[in-house]
Short mmCIF file of N, CA, C and O in Angstrom, two decimals:
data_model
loop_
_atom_site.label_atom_id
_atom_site.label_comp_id
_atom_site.label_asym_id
_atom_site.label_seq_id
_atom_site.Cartn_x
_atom_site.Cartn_y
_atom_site.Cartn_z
N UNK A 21 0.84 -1.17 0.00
CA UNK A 21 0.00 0.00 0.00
C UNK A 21 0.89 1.24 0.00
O UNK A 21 1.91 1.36 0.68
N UNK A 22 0.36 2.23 -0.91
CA UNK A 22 1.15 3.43 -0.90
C UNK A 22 0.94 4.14 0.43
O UNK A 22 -0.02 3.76 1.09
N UNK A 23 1.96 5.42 1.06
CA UNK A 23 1.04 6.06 2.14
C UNK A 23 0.55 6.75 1.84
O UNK A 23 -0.04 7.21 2.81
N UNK A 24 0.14 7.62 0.42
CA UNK A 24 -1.09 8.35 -0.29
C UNK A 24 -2.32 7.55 0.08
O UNK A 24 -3.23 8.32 0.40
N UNK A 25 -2.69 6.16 0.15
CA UNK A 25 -3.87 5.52 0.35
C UNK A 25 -4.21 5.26 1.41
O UNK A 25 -5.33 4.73 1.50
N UNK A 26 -3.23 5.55 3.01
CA UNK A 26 -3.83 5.68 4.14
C UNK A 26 -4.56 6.70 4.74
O UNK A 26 -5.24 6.54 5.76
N UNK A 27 -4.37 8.24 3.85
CA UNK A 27 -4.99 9.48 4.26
C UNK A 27 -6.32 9.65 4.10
O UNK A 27 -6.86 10.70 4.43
N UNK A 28 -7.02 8.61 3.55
CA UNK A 28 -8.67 8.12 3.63
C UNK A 28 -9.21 7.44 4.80
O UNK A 28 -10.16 7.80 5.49
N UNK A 29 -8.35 6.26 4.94
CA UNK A 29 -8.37 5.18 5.89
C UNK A 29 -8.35 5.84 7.38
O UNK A 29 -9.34 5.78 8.11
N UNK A 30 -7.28 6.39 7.71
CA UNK A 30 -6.96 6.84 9.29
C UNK A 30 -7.51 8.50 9.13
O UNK A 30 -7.25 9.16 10.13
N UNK A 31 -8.27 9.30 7.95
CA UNK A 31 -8.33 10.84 8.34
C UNK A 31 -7.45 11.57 8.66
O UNK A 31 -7.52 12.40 9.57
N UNK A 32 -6.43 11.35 7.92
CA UNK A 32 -5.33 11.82 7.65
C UNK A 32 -4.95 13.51 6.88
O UNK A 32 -5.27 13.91 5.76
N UNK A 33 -4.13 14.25 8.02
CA UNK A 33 -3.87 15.68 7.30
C UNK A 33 -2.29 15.09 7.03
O UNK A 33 -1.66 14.27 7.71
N UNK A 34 -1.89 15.78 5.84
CA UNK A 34 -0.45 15.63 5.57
C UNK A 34 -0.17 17.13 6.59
O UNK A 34 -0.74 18.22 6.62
N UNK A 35 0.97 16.55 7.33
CA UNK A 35 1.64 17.92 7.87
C UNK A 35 2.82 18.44 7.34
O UNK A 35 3.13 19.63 7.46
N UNK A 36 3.94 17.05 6.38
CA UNK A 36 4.70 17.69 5.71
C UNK A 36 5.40 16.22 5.12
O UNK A 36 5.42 15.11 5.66
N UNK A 37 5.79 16.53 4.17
CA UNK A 37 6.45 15.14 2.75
C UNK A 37 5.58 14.79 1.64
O UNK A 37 5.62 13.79 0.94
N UNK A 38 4.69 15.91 1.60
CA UNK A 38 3.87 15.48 0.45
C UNK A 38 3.96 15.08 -0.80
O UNK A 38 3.09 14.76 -1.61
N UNK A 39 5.47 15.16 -0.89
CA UNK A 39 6.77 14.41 -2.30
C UNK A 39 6.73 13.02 -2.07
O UNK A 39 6.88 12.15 -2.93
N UNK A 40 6.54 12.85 -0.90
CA UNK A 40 6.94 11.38 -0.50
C UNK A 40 5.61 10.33 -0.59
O UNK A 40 5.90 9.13 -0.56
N UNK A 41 4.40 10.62 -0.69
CA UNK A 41 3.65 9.81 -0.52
C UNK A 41 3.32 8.51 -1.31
O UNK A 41 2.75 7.57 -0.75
N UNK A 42 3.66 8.48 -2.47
CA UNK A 42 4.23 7.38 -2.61
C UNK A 42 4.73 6.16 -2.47
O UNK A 42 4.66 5.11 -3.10
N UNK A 43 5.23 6.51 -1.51
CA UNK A 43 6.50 5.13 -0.82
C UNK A 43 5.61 4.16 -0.57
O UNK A 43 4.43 4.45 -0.39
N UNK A 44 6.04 2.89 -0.52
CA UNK A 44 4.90 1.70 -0.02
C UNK A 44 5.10 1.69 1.62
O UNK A 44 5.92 2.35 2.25
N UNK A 45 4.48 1.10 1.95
CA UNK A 45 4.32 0.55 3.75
C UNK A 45 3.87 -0.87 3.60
O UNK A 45 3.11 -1.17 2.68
N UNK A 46 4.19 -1.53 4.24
CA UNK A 46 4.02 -2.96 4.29
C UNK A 46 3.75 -3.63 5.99
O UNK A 46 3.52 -4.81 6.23
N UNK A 47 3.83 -2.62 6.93
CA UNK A 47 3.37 -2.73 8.44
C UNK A 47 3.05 -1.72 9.12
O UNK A 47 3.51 -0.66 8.70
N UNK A 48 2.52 -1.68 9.88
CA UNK A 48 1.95 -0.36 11.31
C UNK A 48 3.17 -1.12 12.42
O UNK A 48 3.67 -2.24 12.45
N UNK A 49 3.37 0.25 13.37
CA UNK A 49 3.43 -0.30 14.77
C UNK A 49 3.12 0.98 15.47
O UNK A 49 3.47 2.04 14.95
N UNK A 50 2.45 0.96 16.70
CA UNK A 50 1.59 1.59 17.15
C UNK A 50 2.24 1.65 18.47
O UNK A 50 2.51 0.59 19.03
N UNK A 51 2.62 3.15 19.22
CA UNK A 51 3.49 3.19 20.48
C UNK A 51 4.15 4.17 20.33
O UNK A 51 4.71 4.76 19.40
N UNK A 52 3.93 4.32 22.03
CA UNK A 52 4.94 6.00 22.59
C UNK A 52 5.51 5.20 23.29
O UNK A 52 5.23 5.68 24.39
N UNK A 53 6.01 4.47 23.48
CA UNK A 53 7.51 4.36 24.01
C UNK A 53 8.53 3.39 22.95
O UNK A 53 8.51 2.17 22.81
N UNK A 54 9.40 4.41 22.29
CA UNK A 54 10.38 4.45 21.21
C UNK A 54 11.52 3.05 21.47
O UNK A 54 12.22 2.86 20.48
N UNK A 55 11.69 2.39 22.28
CA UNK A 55 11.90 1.34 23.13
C UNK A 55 11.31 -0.16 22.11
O UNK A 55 11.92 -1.06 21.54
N UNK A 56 10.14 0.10 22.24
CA UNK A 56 9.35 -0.84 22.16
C UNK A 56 9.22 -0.64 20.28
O UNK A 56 8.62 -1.49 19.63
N UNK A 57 9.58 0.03 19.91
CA UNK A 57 9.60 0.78 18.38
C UNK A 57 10.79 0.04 17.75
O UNK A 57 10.83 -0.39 16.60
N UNK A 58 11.81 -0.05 18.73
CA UNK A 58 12.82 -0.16 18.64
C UNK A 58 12.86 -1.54 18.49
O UNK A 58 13.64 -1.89 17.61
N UNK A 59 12.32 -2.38 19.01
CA UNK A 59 12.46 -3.76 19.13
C UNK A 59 11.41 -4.40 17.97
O UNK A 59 11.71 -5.56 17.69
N UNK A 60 10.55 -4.02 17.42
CA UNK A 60 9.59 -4.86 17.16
C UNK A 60 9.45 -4.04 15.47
O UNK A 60 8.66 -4.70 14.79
N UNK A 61 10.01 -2.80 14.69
CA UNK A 61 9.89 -2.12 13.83
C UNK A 61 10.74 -3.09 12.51
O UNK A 61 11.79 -3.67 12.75
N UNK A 62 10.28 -3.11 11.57
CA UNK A 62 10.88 -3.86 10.52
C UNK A 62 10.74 -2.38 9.02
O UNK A 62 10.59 -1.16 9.10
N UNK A 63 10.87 -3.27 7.91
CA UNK A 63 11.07 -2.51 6.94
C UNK A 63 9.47 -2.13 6.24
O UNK A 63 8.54 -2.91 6.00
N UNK A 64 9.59 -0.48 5.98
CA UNK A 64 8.59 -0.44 5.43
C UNK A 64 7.64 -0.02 6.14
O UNK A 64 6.58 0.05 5.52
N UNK A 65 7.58 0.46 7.80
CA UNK A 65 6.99 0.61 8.78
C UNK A 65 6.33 1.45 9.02
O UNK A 65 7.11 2.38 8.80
N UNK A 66 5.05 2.10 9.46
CA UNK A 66 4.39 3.23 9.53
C UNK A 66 4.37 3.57 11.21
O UNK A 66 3.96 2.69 11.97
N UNK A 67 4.72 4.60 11.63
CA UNK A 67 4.78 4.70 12.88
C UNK A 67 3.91 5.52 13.80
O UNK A 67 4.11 6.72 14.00
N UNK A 68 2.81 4.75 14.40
CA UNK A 68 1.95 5.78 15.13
C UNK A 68 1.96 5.89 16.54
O UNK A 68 1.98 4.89 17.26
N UNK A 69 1.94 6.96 16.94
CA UNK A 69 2.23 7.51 18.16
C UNK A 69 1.72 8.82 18.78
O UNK A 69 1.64 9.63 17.86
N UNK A 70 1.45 9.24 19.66
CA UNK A 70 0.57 10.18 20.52
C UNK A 70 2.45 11.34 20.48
O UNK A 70 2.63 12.31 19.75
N UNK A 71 3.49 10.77 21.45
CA UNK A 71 4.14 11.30 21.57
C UNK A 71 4.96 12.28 20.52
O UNK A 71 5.49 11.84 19.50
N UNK A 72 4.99 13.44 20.84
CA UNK A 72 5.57 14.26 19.99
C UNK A 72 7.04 15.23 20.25
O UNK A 72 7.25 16.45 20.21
N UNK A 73 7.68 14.36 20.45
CA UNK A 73 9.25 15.23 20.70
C UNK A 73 10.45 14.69 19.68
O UNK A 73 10.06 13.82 18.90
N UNK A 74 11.06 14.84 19.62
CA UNK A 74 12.75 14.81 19.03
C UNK A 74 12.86 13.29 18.36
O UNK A 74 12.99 12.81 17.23
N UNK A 75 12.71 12.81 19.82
CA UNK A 75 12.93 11.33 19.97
C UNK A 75 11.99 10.57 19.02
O UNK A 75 12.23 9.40 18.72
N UNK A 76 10.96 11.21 18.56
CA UNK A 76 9.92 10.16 17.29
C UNK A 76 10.78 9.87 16.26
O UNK A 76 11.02 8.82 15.67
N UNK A 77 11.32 11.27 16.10
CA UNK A 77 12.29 11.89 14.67
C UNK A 77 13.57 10.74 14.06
O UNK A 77 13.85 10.24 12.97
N UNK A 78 14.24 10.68 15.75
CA UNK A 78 15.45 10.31 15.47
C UNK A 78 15.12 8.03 15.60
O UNK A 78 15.61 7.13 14.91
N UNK A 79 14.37 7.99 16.49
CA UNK A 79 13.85 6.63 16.13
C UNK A 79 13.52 6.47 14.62
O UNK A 79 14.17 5.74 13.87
N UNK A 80 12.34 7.30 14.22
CA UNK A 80 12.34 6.89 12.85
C UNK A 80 13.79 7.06 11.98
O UNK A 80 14.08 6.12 11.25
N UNK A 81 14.61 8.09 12.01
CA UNK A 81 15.65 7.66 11.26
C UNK A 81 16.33 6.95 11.86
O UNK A 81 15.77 7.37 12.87
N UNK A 82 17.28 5.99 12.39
CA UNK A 82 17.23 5.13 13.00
C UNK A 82 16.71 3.55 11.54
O UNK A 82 17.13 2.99 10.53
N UNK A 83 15.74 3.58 12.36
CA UNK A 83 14.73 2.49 11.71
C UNK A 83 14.39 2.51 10.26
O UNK A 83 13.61 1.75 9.68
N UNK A 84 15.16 3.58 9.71
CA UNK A 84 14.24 4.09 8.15
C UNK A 84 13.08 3.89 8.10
O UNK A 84 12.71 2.86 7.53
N UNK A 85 12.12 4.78 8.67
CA UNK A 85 10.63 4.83 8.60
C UNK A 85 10.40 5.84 8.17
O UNK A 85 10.90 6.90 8.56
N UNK A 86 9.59 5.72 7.27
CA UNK A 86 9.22 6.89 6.07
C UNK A 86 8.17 7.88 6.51
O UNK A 86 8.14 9.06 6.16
N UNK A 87 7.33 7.29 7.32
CA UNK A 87 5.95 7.68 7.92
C UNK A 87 5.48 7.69 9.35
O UNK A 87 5.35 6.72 10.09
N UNK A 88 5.28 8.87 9.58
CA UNK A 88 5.41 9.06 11.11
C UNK A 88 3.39 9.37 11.35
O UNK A 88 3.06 10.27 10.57
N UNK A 89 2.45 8.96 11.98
CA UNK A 89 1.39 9.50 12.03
C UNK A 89 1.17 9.80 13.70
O UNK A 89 1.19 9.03 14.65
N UNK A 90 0.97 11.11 13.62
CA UNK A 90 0.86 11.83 14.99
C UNK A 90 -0.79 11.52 15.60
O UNK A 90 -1.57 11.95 14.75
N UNK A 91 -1.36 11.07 16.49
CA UNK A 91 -2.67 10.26 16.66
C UNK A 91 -3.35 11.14 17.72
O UNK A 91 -2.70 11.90 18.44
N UNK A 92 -4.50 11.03 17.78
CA UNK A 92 -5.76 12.19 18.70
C UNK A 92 -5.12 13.85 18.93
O UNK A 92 -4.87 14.69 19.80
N UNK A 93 -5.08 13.51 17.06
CA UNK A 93 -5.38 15.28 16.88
C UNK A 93 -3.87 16.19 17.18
O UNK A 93 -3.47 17.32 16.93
N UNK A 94 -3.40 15.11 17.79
CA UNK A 94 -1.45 15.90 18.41
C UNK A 94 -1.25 16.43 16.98
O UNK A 94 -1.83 16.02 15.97
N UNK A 95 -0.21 17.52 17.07
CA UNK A 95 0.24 18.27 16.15
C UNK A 95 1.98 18.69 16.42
O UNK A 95 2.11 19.69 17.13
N UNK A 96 2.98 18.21 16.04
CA UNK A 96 4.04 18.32 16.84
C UNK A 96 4.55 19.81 16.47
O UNK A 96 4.04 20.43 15.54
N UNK A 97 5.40 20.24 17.13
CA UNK A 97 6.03 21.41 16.95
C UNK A 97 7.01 21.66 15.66
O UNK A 97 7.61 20.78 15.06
N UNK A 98 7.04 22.77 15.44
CA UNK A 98 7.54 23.23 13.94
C UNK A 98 9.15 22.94 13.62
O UNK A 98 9.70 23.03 12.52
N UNK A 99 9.82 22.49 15.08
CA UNK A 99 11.49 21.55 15.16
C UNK A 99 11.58 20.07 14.76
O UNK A 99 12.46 19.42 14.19
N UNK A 100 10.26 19.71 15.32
CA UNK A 100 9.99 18.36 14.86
C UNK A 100 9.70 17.94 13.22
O UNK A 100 10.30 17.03 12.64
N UNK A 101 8.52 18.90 12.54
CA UNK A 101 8.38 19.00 11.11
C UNK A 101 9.59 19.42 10.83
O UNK A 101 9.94 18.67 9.93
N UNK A 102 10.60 20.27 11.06
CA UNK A 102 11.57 20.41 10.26
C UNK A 102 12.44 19.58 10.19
O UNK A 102 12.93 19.40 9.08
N UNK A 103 12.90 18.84 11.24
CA UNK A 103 13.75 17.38 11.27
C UNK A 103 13.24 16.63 9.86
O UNK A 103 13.89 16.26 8.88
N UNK A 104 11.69 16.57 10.18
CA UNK A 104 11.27 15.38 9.41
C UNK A 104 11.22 15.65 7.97
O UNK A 104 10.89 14.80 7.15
N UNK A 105 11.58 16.90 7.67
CA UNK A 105 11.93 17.34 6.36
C UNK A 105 12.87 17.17 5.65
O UNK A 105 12.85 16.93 4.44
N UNK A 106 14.20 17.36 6.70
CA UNK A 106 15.20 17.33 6.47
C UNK A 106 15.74 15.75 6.08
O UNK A 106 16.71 15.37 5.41
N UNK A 107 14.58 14.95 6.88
CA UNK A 107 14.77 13.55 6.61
C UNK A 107 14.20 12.55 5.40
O UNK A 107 14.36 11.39 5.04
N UNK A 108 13.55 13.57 5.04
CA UNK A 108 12.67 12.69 4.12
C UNK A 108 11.11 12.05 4.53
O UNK A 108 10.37 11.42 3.78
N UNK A 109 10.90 12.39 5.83
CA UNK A 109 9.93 11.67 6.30
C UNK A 109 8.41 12.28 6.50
O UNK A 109 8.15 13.40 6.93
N UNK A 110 7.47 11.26 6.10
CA UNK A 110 6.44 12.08 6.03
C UNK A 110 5.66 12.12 7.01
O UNK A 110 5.31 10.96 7.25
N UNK A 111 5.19 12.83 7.72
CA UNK A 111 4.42 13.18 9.15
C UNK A 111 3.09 13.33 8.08
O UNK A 111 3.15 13.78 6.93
N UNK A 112 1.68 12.76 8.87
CA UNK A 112 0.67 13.00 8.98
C UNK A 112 0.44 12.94 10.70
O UNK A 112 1.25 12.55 11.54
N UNK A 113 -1.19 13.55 10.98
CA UNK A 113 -1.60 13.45 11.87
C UNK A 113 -3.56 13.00 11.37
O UNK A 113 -4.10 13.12 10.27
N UNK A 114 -4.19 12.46 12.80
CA UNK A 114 -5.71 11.86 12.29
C UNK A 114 -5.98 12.22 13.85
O UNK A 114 -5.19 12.32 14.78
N UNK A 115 -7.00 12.34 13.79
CA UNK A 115 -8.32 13.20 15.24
C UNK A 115 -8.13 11.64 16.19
O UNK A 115 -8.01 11.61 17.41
N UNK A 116 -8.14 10.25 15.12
CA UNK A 116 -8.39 9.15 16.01
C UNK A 116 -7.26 8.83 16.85
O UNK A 116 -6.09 9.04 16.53
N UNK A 117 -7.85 8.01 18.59
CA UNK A 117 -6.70 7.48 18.97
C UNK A 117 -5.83 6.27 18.80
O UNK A 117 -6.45 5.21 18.84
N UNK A 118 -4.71 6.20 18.64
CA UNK A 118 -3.38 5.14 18.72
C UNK A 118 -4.45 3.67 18.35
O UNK A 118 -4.52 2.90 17.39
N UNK A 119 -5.20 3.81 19.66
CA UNK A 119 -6.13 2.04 19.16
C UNK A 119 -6.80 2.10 18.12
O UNK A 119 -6.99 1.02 17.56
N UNK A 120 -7.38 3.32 17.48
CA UNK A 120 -8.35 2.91 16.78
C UNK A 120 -7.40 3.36 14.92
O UNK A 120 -7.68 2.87 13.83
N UNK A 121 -6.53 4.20 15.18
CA UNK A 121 -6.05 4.19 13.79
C UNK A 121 -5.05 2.80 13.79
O UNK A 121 -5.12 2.17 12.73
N UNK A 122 -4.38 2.39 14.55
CA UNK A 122 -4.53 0.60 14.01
C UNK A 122 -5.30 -0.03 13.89
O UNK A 122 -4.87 -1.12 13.50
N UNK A 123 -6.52 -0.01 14.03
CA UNK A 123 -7.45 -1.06 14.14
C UNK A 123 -8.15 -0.60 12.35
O UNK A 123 -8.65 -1.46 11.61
N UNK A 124 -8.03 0.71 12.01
CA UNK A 124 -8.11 0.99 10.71
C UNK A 124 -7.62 0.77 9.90
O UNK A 124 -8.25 0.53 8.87
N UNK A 125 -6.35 0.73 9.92
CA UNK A 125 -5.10 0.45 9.32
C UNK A 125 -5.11 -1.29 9.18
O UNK A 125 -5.12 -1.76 8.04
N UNK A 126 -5.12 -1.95 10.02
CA UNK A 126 -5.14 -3.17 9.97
C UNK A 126 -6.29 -3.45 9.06
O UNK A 126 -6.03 -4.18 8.11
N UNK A 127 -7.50 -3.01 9.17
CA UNK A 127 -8.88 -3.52 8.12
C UNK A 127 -8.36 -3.05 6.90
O UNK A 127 -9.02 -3.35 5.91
N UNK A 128 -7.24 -2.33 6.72
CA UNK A 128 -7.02 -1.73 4.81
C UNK A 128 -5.98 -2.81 4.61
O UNK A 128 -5.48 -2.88 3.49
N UNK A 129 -5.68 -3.47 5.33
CA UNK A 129 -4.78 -4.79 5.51
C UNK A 129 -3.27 -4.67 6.06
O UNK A 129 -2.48 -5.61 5.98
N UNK A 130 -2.97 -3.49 6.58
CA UNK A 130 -1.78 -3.53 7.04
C UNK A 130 -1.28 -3.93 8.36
O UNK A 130 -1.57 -3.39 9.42
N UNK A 131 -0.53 -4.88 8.18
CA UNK A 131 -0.73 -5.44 9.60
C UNK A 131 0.86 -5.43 10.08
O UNK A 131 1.71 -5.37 9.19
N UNK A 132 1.28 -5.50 11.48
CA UNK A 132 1.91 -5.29 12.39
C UNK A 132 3.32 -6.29 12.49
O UNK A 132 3.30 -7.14 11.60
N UNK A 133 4.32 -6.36 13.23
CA UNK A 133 5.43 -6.90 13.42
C UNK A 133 5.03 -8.15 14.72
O UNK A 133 4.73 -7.65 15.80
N UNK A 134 5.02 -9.72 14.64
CA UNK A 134 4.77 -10.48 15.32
C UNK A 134 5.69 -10.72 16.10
O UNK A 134 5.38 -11.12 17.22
N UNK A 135 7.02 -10.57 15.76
CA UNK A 135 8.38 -10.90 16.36
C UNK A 135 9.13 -9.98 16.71
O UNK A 135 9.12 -8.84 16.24
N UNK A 136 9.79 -10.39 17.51
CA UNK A 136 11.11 -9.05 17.88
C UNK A 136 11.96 -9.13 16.77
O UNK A 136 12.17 -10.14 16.09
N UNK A 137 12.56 -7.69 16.61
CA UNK A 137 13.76 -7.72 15.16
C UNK A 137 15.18 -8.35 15.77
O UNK A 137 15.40 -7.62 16.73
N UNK A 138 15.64 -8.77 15.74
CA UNK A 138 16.45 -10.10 15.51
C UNK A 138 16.40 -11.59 16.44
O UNK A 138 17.23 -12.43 16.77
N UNK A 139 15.21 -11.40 16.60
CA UNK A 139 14.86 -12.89 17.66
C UNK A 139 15.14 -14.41 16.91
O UNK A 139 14.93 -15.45 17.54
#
């Protein structure tokens, strides 16, 4: 799935990479603690999360995650969009919370990481 075709699905505003939408996604993982992002994130990953500081930014690069979606309406600050510019990465945000834009995401068929990354 492109991430142009999740901005229907989850009510999606682009906040910035609108060059990028394009890219495919092939999983969700869903979580504010970057930890747990960390362990369970594979290729191709869409990353949703409430939390909005530094640390989303630099996990997703890190992980090469193309797609960052900011969840119940959060809007991160204008240091954060600019990181994610600088990175290539595309930030959206959707009104819904963390549970329910996976649970959307999963019905458009994108589904999640079962294993830890190198277990």
């Amino acid at each position: 799935m492109k991430i142009r075709d999740l901005l229907p699905v989850i009510d999606a505003t682009v906040l910035c990479g609108e060059e990028n939408l394009d890219q495919d996604v092939n999983s969700a993982c869903g979580s504010d603690l970057m930890s747990d992002v960390l362990a369970f994130v594979k290729d191709k990953t869409v990353l949703i999360t409430g939390l909005t500081n530094v640390h989303v930014m630099r996990t997703a690069e890190m992980l090469d995650i193309h797609c960052v979606v900011f969840a119940r309406g959060k809007i991160p600050g204008e240091a954060i969009l600019d990181e994610a510019r600088e990175l290539g990465i595309v930030v959206l945000a959707t009104p819904h919370t963390t549970y329910t834009t996976c649970g959307l995401m999963y019905e458009a068929g994108i589904r999640g990481a079962n294993e830890r990354v190198g277990a």
